[in-house]
Short mmCIF file of C-alpha atoms in Angstrom, two decimals:
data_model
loop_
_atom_site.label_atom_id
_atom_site.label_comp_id
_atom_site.label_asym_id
_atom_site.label_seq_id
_atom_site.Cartn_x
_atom_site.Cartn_y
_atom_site.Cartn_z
CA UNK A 2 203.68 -5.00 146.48
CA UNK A 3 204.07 -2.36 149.29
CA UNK A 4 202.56 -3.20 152.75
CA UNK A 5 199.91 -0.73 154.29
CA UNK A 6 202.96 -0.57 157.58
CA UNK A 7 205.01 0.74 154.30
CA UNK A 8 203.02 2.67 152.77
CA UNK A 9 201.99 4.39 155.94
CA UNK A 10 206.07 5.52 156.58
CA UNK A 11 206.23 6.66 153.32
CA UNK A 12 203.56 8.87 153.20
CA UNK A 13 204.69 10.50 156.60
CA UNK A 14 207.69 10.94 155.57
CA UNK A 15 206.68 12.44 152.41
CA UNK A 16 204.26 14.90 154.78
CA UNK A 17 206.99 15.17 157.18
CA UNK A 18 209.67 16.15 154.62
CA UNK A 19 207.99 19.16 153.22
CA UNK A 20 206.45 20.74 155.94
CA UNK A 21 210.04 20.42 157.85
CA UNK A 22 211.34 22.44 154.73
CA UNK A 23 208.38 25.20 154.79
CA UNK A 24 208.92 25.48 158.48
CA UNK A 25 212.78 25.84 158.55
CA UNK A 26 214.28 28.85 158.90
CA UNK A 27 217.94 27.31 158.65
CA UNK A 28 218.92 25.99 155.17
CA UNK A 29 220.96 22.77 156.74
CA UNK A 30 217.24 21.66 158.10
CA UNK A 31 215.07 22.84 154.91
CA UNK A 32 217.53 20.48 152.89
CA UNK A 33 217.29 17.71 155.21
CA UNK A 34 213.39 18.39 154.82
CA UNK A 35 213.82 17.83 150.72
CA UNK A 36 216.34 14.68 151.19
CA UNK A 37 213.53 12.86 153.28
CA UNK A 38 210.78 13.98 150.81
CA UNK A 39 212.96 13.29 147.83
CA UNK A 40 214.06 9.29 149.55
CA UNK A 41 209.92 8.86 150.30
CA UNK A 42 209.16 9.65 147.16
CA UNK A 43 211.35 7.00 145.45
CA UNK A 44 209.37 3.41 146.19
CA UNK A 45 206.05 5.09 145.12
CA UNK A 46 207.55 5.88 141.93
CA UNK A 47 209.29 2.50 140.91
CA UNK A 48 206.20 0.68 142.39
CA UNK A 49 204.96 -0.52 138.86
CA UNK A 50 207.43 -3.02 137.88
CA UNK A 51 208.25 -1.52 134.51
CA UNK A 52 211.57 -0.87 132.81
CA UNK A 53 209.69 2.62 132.72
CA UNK A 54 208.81 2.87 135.84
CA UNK A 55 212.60 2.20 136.83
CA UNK A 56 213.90 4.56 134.32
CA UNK A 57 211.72 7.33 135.76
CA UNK A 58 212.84 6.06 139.36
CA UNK A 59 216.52 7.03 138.85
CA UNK A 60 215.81 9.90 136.64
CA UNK A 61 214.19 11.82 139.56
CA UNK A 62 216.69 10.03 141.73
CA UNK A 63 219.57 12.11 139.79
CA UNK A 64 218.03 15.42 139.09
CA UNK A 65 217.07 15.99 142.88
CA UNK A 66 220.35 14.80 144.09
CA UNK A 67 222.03 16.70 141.62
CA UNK A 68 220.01 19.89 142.97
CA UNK A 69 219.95 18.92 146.66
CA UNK A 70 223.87 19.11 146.24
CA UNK A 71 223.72 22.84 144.41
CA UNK A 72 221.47 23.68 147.05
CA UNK A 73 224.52 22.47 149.65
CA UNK A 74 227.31 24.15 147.95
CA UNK A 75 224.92 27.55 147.82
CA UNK A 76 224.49 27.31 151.12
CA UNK A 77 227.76 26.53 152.31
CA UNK A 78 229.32 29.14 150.24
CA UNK A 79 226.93 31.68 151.44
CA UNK A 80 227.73 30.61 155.24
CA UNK A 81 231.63 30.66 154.64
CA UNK A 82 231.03 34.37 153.05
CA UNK A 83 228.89 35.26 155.82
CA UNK A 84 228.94 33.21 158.54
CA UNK A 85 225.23 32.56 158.77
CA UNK A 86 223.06 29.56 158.10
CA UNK A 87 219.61 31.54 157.86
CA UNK A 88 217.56 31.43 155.02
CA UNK A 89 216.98 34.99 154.69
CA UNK A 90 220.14 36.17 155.38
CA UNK A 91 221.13 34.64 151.45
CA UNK A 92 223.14 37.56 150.79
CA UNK A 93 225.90 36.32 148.46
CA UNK A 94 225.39 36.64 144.59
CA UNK A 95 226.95 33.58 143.29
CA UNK A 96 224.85 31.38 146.12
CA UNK A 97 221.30 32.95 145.36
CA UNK A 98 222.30 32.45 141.56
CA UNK A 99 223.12 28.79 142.25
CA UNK A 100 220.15 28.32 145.36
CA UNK A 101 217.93 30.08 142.67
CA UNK A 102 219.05 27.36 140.00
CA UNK A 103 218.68 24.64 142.41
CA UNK A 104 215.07 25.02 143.45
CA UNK A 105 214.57 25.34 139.89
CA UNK A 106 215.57 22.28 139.19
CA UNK A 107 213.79 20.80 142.29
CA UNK A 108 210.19 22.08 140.96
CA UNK A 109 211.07 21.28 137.06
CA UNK A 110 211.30 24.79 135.27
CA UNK A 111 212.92 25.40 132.24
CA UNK A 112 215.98 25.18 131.37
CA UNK A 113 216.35 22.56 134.07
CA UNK A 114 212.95 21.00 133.40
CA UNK A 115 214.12 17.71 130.97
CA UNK A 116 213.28 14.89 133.90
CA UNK A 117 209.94 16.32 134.33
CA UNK A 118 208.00 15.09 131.09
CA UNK A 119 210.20 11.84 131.16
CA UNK A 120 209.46 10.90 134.72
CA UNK A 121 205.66 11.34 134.38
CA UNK A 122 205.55 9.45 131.62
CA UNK A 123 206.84 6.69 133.46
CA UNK A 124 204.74 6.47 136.57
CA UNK A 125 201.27 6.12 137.59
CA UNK A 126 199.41 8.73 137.09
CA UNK A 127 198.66 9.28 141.24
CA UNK A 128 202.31 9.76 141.49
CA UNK A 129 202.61 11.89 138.79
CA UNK A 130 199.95 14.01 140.22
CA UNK A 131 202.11 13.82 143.44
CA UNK A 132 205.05 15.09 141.40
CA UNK A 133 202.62 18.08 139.51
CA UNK A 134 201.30 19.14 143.12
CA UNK A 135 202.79 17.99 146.48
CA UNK A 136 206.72 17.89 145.23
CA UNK A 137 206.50 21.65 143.95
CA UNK A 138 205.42 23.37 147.14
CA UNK A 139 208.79 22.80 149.51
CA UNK A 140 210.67 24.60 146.51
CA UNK A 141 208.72 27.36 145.98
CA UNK A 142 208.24 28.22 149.19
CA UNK A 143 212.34 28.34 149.66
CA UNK A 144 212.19 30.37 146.62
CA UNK A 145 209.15 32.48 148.45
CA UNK A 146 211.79 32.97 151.21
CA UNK A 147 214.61 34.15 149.45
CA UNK A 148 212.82 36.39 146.73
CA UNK A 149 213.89 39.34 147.70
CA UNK A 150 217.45 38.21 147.07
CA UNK A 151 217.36 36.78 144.00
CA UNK A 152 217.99 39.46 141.12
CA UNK A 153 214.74 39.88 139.01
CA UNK A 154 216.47 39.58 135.75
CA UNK A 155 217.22 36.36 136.31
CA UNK A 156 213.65 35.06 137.85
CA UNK A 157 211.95 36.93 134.84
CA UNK A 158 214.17 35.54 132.09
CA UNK A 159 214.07 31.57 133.63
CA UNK A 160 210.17 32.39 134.12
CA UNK A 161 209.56 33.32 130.32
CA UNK A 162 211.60 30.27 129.04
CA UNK A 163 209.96 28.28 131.07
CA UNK A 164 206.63 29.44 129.38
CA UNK A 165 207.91 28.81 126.01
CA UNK A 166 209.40 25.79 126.68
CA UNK A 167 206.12 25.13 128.10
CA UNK A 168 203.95 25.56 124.84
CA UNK A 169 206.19 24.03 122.36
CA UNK A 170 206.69 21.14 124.16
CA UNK A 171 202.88 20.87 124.84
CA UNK A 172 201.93 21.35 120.92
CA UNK A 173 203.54 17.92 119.64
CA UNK A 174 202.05 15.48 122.36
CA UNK A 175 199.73 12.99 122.00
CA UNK A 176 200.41 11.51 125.78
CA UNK A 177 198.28 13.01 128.49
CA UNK A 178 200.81 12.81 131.25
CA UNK A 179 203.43 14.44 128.89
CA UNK A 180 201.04 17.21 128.31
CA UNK A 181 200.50 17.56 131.57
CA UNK A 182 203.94 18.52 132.46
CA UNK A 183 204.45 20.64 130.03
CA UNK A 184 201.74 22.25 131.22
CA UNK A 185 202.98 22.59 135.01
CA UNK A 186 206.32 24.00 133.30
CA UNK A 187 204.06 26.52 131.31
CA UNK A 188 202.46 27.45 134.87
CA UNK A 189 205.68 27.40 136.69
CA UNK A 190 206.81 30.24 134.49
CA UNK A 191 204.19 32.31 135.32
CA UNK A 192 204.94 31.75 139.05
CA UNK A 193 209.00 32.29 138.46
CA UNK A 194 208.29 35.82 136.53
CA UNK A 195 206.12 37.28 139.11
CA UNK A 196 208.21 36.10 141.94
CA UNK A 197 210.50 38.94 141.31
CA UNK A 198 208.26 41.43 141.63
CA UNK A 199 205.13 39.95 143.39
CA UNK A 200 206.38 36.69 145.70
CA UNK A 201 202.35 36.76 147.36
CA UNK A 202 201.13 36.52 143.63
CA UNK A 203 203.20 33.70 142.75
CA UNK A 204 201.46 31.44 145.91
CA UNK A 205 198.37 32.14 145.09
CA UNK A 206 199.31 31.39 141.07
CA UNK A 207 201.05 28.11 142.10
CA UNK A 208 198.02 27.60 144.44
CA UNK A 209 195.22 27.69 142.01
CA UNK A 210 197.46 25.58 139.29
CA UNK A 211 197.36 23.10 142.14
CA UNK A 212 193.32 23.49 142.57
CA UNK A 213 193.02 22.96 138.88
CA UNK A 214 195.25 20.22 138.21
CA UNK A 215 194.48 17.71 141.17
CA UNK A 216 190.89 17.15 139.50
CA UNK A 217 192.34 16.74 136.04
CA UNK A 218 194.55 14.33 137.36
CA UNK A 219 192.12 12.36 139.75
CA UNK A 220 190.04 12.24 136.32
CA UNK A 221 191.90 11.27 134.34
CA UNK A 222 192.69 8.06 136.89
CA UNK A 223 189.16 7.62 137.41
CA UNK A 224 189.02 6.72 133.63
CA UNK A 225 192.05 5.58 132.97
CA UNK A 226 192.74 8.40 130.58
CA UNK A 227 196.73 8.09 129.32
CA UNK A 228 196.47 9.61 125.56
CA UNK A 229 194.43 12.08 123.55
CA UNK A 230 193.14 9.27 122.03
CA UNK A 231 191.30 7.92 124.88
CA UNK A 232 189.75 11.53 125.22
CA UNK A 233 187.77 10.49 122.13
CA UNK A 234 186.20 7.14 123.41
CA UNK A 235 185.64 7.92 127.22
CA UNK A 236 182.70 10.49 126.94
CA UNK A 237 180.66 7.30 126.57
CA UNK A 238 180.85 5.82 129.71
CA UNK A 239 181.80 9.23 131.66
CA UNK A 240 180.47 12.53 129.82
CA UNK A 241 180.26 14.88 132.42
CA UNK A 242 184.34 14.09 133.22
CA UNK A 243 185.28 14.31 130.32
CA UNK A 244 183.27 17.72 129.57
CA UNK A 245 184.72 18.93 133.25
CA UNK A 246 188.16 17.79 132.38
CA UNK A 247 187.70 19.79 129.03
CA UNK A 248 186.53 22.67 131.24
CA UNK A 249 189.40 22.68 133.55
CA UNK A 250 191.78 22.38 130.80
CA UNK A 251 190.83 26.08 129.66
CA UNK A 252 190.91 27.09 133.00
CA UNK A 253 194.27 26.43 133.33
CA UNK A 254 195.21 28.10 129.45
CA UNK A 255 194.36 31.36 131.40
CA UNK A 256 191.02 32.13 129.26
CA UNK A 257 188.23 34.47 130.58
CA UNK A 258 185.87 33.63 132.59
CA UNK A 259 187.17 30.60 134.41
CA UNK A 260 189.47 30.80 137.22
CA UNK A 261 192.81 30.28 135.71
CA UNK A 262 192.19 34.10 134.29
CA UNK A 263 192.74 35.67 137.29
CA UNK A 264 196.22 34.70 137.75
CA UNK A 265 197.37 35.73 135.05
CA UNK A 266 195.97 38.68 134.90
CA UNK A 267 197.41 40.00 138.11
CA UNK A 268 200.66 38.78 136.95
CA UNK A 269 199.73 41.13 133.75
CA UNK A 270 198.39 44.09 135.81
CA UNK A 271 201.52 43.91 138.09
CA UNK A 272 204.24 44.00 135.06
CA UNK A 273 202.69 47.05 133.25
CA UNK A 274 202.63 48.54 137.13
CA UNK A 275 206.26 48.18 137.19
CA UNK A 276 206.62 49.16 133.74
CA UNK A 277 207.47 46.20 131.97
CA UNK A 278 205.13 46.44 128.81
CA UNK A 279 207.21 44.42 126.95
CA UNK A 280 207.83 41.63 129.25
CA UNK A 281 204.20 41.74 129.79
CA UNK A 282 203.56 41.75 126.20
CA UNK A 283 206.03 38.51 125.41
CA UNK A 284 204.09 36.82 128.44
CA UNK A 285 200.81 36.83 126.32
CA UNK A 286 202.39 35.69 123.17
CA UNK A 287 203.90 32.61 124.78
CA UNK A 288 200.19 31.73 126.71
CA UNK A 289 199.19 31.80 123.20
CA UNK A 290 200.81 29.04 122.01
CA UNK A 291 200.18 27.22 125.46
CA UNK A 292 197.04 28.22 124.22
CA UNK A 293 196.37 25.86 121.68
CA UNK A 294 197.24 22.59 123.23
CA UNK A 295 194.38 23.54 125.67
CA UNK A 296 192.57 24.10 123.18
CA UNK A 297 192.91 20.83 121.33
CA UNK A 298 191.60 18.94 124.25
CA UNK A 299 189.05 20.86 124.74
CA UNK A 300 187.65 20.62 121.09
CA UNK A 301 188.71 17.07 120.88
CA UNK A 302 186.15 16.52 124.24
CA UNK A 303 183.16 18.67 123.18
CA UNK A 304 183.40 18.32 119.46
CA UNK A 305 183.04 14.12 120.05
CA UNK A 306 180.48 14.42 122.61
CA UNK A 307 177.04 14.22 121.59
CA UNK A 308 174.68 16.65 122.35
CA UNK A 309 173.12 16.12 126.08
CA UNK A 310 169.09 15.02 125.55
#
């Protein structure tokens, strides 16, 4: 049991720790920012006492230290090349590489992504809708920051394995939370690959993911939703959340006319701009296969729901 006095510190320090990151402009202070978030974050996420919930616990506990301390060396590097501390002045190769990397790992995108599935899968799912929404935005905005440093071969490449990694791992799953990070991976992608060449597109991708999933999740609580199976049974007691929930859940695959479209299809527009037809065309394929995990919820919902009278 936490106490409200508790519970109170840690959710200002959670607050406090990411808006201290977004509002640095000195990389010794925006990792200070993530180490208080990171430390907040820890009680909510062993609060069930589960060997799970423990597992989780130091699972996140590793990755994020293991990141915060690229993150250090990055910036240390880049201050001993250059003799600056600022976050825009990231000039050195090797540290963006490495900064790049860490945030990466920070916000869960392939191919440093493996904690993400396993740690929701362990926790509640508030906290795991803390982890989808809150926990991603100090990273990206870092990455936001240094964008134009980062060479776009690299963003584009982690931000298309991120997609595929994304659908495949979505495909198999029958646990909702498990799907669910697959599917922020999936979206994270898209956010990564237009970074390079679009860094106001990517907040405003990340940003609607974040509109989208928040209800999903809140839902999904609501009716204590945890595996595709329960999708089946709840549209008795709650139909219209499960038919929104089904809803949202093709909003977020990307398809026309819901909002997750237009994302997407900026991110689309602004490849074949830059003439990257290819890139552009691989970026379809993989929401295709992202595609159909959507999909199965969503026919799962309205094929078992009987017709409103």
């Amino acid at each position: 049991y936490i106490t409200p006095t508790a519970i109170t510190i840690i959710t200002l320090s959670i607050i406090m720790g990411t808006i201290l990151t977004m509002s640095s402009s000195n990389w010794l202070m925006a990792w200070i920012g993530l180490e208080l978030n990171m430390l907040a974050i820890l009680p909510i996420i062993s609060k069930p006492k589960t060997t799970r919930a423990s597992e989780a616990t130091i699972k996140y506990f590793l990755t994020q230290a293991i990141a915060s301390a690229m993150m250090l060396l990055s910036s240390t590097t880049n201050a001993w090349q250059t003799g600056n501390w600022d976050i825009l002045e990231l000039k050195n190769k090797f540290s963006t590489t490495i900064m790049t990397l860490s945030l990466m790992m920070k916000m869960g995108a392939a191919p440093v992504h493996f904690w993400l599935p396993e740690v929701l899968q362990g926790t509640t799912l508030q906290t795991a809708l803390l982890i989808t929404t809150w926990q991603k935005l100090a990273p990206v905005t870092l990455m936001y920051m240094i964008s134009n440093n980062i060479q776009p071969a690299l963003l584009m490449s982690a931000g298309l394995l991120s997609m595929v990694v994304g659908g495949l791992g979505g495909i198999n799953q029958t646990q909702l939370r498990k799907t669910m990070a697959y599917s922020s991976i999936n979206n994270l992608g898209w956010t990564i690959m237009i970074m390079a060449l679009s860094p106001n597109l990517a907040i405003m991708n990340i940003t609607i993911y974040i509109i989208m999933t928040t209800p999903v999740f809140l839902m999904m609580k609501n009716t204590s939703m945890k595996t595709l199976q329960n999708l089946t049974t709840t549209w008795t007691t709650s139909t219209a959340m499960t038919l929104s929930i089904a809803l949202l859940m093709l909003s977020t695959s990307g398809l026309p006319p819901f909002t997750g479209f237009m994302p997407k299809m900026l991110a689309l527009n602004e490849l074949i701009t830059q003439k990257l037809t290819t890139l552009a065309t691989l970026a379809i394929m993989t929401s295709l296969i992202s595609l159909l995990f959507y999909l199965r919820i969503a026919y799962l919902i309205m094929m078992l729901t009987p017709p409103m009278t």
